[in-house]
Coordinates of C-alpha atoms and ligand atoms in Angstrom, one line a residue:
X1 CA 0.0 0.0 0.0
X2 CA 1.6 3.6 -0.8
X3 CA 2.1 5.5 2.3
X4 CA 0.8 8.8 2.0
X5 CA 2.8 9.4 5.4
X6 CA 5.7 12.6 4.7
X7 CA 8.6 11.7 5.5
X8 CA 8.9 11.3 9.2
X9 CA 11.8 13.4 10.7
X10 CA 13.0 12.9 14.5
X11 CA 13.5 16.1 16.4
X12 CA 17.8 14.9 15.9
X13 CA 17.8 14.6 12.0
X14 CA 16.2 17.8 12.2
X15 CA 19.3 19.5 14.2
X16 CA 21.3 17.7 12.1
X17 CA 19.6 19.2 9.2
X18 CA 19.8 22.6 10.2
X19 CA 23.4 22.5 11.2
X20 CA 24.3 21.2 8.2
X21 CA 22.8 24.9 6.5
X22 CA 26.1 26.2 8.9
X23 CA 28.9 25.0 7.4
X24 CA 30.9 27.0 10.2
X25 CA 29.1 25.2 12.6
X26 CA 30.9 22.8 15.1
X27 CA 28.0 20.4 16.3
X28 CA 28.4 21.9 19.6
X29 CA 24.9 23.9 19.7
X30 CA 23.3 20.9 17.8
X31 CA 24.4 18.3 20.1
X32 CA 23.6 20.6 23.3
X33 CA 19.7 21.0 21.7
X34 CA 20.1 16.7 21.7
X35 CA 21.0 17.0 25.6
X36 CA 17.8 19.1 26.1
X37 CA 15.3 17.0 23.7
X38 CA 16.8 13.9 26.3
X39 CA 16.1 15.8 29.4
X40 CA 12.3 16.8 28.3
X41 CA 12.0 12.7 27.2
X42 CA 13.0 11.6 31.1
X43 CA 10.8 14.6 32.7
X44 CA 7.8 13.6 29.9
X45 CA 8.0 10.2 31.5
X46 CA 7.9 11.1 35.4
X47 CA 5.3 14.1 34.6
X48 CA 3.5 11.3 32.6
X49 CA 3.4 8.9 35.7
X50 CA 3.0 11.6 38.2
X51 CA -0.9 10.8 38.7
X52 CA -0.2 7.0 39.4
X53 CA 2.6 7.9 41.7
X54 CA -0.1 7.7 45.2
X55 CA -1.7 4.8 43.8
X56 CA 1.7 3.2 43.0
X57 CA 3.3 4.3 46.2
X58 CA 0.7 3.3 47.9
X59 CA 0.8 -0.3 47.1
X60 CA 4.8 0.3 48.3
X61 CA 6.0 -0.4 44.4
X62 CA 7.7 2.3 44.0
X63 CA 7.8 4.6 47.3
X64 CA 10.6 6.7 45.4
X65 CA 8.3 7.8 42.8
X66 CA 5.7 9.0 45.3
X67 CA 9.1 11.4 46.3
X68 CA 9.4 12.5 42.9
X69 CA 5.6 13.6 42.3
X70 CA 6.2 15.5 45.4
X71 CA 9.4 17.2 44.3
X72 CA 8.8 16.8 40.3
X73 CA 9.5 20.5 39.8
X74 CA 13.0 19.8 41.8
X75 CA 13.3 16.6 39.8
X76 CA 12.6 18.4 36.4
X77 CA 15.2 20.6 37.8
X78 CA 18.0 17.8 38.5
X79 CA 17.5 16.0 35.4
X80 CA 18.2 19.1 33.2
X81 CA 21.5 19.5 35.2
X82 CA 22.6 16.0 34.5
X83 CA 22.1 16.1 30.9
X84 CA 23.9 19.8 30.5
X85 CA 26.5 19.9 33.3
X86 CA 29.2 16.9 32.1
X87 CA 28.7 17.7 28.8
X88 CA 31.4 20.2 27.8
X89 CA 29.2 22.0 26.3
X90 CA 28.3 24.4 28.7
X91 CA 30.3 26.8 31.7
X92 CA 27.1 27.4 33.6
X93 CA 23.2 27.0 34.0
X94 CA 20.6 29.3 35.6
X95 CA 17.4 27.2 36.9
X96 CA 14.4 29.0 38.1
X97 CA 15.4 26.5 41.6
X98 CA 18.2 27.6 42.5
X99 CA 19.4 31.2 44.1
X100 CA 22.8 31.1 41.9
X101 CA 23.9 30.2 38.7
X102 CA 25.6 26.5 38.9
X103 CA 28.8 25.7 37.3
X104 CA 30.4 22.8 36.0
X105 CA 31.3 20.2 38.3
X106 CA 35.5 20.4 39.7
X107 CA 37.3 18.7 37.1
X108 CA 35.0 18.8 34.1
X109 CA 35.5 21.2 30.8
X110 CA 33.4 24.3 30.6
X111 CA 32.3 24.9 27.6
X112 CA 30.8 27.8 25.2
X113 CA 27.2 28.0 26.2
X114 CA 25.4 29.2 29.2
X115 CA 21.6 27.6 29.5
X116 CA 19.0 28.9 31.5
X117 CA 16.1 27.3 32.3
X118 CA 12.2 26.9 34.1
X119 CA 12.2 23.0 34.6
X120 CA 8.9 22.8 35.2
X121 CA 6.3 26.2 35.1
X122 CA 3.1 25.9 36.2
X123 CA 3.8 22.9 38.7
X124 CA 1.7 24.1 41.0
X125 CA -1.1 22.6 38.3
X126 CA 0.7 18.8 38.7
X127 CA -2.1 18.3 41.0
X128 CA -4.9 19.3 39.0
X129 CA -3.7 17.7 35.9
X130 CA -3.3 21.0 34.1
X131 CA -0.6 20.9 31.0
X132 CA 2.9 22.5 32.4
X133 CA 6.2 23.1 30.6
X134 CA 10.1 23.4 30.9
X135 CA 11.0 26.6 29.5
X136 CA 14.9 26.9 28.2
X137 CA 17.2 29.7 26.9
X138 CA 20.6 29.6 25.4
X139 CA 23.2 32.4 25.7
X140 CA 27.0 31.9 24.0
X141 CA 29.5 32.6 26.9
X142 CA 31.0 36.1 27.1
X143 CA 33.7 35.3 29.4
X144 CA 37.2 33.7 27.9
X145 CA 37.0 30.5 26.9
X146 CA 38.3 27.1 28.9
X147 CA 37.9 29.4 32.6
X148 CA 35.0 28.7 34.9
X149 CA 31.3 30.9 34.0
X150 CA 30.2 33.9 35.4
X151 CA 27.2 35.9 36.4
X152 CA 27.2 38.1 33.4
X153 CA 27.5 35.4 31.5
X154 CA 24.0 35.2 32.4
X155 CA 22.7 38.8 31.8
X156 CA 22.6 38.9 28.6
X157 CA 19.8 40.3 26.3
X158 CA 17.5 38.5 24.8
X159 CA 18.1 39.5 21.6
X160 CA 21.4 37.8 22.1
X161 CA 20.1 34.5 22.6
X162 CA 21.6 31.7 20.3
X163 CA 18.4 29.2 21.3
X164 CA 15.0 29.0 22.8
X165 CA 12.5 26.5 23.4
X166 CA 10.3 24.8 25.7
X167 CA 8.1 21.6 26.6
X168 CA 4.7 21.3 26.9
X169 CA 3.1 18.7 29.0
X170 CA -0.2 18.7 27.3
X171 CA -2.8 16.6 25.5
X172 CA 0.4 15.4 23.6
X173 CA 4.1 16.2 24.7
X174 CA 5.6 18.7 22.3
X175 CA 8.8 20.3 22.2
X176 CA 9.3 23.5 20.1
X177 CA 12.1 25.8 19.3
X178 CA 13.9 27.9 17.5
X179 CA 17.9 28.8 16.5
X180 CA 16.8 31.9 14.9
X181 CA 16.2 30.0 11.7
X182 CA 12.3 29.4 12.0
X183 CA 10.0 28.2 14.8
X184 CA 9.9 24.3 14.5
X185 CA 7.3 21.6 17.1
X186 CA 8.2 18.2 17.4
X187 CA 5.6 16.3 18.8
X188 CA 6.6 12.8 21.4
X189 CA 5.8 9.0 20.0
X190 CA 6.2 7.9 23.4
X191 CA 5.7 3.9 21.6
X192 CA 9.3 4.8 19.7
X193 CA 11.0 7.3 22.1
X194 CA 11.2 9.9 19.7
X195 CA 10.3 13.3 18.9
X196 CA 8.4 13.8 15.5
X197 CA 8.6 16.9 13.4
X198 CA 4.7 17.6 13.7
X199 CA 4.6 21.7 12.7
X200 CA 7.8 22.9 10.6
X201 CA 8.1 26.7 10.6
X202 CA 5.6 28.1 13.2
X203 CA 4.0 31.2 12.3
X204 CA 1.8 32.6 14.4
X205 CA -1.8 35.3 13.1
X206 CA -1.4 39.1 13.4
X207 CA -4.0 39.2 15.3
X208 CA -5.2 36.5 17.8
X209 CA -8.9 35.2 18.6
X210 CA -7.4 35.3 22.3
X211 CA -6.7 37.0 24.8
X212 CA -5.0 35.7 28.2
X213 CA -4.9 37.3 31.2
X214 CA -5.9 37.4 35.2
X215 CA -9.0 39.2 35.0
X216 CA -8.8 39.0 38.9
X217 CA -6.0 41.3 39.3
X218 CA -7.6 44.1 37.6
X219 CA -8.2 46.2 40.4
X220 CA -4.1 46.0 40.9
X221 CA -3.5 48.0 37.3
X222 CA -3.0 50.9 36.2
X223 CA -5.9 52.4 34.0
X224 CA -3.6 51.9 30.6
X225 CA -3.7 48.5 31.4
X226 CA -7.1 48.4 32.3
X227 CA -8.0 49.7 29.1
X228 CA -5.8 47.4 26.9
X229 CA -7.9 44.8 28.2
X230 CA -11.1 46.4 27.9
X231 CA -10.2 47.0 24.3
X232 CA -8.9 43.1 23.8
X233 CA -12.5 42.6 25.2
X234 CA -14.2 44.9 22.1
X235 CA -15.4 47.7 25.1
X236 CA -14.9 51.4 24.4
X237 CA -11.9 50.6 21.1
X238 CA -14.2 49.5 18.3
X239 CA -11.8 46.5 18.4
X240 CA -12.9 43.1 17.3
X241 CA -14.0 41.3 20.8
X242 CA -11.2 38.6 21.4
X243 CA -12.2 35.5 23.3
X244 CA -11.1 35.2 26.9
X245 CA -8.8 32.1 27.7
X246 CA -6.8 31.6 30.8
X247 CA -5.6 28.4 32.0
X248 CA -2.7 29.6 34.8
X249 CA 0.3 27.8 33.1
X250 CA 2.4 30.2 31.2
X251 CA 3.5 27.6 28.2
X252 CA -0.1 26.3 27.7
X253 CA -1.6 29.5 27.5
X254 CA 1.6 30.9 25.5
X255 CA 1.6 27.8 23.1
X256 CA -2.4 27.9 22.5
X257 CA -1.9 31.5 21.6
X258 CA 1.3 30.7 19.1
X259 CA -0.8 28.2 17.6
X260 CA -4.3 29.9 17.1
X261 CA -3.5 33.6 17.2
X262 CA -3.7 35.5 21.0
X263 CA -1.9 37.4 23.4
X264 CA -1.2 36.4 26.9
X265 CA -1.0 39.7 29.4
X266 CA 1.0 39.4 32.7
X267 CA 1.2 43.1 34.0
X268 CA 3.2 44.6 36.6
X269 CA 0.1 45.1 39.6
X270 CA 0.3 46.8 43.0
X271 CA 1.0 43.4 44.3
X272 CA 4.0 43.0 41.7
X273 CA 5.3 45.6 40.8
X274 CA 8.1 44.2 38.0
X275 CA 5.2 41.4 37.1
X276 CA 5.2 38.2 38.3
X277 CA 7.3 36.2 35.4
X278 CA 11.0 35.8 35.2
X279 CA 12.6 37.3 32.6
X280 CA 15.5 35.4 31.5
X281 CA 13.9 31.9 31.4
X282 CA 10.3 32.5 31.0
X283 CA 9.7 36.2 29.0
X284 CA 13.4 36.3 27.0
X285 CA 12.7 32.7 25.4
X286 CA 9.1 33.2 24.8
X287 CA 10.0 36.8 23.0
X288 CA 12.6 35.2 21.1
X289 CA 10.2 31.9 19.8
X290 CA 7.5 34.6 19.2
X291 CA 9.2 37.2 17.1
X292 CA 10.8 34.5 15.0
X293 CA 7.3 33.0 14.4
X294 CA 6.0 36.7 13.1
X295 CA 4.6 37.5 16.9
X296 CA 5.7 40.3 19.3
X297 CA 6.7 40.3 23.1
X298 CA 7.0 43.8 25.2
X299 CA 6.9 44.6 28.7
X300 CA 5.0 47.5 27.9
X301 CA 7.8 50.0 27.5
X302 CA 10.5 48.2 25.1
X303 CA 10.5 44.7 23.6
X304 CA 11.3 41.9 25.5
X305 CA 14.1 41.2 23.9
X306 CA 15.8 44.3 24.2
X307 CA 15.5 44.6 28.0
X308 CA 19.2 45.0 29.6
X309 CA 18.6 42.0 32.8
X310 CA 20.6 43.2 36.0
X311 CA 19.7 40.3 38.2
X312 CA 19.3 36.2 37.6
X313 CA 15.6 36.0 38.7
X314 CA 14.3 39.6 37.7
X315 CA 11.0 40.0 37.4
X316 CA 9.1 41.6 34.3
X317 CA 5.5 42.1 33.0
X318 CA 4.6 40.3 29.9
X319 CA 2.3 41.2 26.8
X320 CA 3.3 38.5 24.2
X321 CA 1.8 37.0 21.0
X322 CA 0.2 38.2 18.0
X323 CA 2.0 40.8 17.0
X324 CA -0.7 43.6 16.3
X325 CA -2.0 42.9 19.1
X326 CA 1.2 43.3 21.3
X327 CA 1.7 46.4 19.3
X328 CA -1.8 47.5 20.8
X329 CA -0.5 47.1 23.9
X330 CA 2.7 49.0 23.4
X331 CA 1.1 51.8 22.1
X332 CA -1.7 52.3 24.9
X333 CA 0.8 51.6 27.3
X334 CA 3.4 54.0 26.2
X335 CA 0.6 57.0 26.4
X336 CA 1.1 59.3 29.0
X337 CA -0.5 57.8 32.3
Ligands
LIG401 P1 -1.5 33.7 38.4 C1 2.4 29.4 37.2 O1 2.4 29.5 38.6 C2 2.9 30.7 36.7 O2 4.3 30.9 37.1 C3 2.8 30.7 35.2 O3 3.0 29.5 34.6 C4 1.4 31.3 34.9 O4 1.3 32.0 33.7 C5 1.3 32.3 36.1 O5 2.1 31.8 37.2 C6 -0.1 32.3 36.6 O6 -0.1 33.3 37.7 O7 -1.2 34.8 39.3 O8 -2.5 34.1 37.3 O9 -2.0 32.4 39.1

């Protein structure tokens, strides 16, 4: 029987692939993207067996597991540091767990990349079975070669990045990212281990059907923002009304909204006043995957990806997605208060 499958393509002969368009390329970047894609497989399967974990541990199978599901955010977080840290390929990481950035173990190479990374946002839904993701960012080194990383290393702009891409936990496990050449998904056969090129070059609509926010923290903004979202509501703009979705797990919402046109809001509010997300491994990666898939990210005064970071886990507000109607955004919020 002809197959009328296309040709399947695993998330590695993809890298491959793309490296190959760089002939000055030395594998390093590709291979680190193959140390990541392995990391998201090991989380996928513990996030994936995190509802049985009571009933299994329970019946004293496997007592550890019932640890994990209690820690999986602190798992997610350990597995990515085994699969980057005695690599080579990297001088430091930045985890949304831990205060400091964490170097390469005594005795092992540090390499030319820097990787920053949420192992597991929105694990406070784990519970609820809500879809979660690991967010991840890639920065080349600015310190010399061959000595250990610094901070700075890590403060970099976003516009700087080399990589970005994150997990979703969803429906289906899907990884998706970006070099800066296109916004590729690859979706998880867990029957063959393996991460299937499902949606080559991501683009997401100018405007979105969408929109995303907290409609609870409305009396905490300012009346700009109040008004952006009565206008992404169709009140008082003439705008098209947008349809309101909100599930409280920044790479589900973020992803829906990539996928089917939207923008997800997270403004600075009386009760956080720099926002709520992190910048350099939640609203830096996002900003990066968007733009490159024909979306916009600001925090309401510059974009995203041209915000200077000062500290490891700075905070910033959020307006991402379809890129009119960030621009919206920018534009009411840049008017004089
Ligand atoms: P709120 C999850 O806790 C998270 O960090 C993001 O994944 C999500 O977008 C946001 O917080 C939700 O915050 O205040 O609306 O519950």
């Amino acid at each position: 029987m002809k197959s009328h499958l296309a040709r399947v393509i695993t998330i590695e002969r993809f890298i491959l692939d793309q490296e190959e368009l760089h002939p000055e390329a030395t594998g390093e970047l590709s291979n680190l993207l193959y140390d990541i894609a392995l990391a998201a497989k090991i989380i996928n399967s513990h996030v994936r067996m995190a509802g049985l974990a009571d009933i299994i541990g329970s019946a004293g199978l496997i007592n550890v597991q019932g640890e994990v599901v209690q820690k999986l955010d602190e798992f997610a977080d350990a597995t990515m540091q085994h699969a980057l840290l005695r690599t080579g390929r990297v001088c430091l990481i930045g985890s949304e767990e831990d205060p400091d950035p964490i170097p390469t173990p005594p005795g092992q190479a540090a390499g030319k990349y820097v990787v920053l990374y949420d192992p597991l946002d929105g694990s406070s839904n784990i519970d609820v079975n809500v879809s979660i993701g690991t967010i991840f960012a890639v920065h080349k080194r600015l310190s010399p070669d061959g000595g250990p990383g610094v901070l700075s290393d890590c403060l970099q702009k976003g516009r700087d990045l080399v990589a970005a891409g994150y997990v979703i936990y969803g429906s289906s496990t899907m990884m998706v990212y970006t070099t800066g050449q296109g916004v590729h998904g690859f979706t998880y056969d867990p029957s063959i281990g393996e991460f299937l090129l499902s949606h080559p070059s991501i683009t997401t609509p100018p405007q979105g059907r969408y929109y995303s926010v907290n409609e609870s923290n409305f009396p905490r903004w300012e009346a700009r923002v109040q008004g952006l979202v009565k206008c992404y509501k169709g009140l008082d703009c003439g705008f098209q009304p947008k349809n309101s979705r909100y599930i409280g797990s920044l790479v589900a919402d973020f992803h829906r909204n990539l996928i089917a046109g939207g923008v997800f809001c997270y403004p600075a509010d009386t009760k956080s006043p720099r926002g709520k997300l992190r910048l350099l491994y939640e609203c830096a990666p996002l900003a990066m995957i968007c733009e490159h898939a024909g979306g916009a990210a600001t925090d309401g005064r510059q974009p995203i990806l041209d915000v200077a970071p000062t500290e490891l886990h700075q905070r910033s507000p959020l307006f991402i997605g379809s890129r009119d109607d960030v621009l919206l955004a920018q534009e009411m919020l840049a008017e004089p208060a």
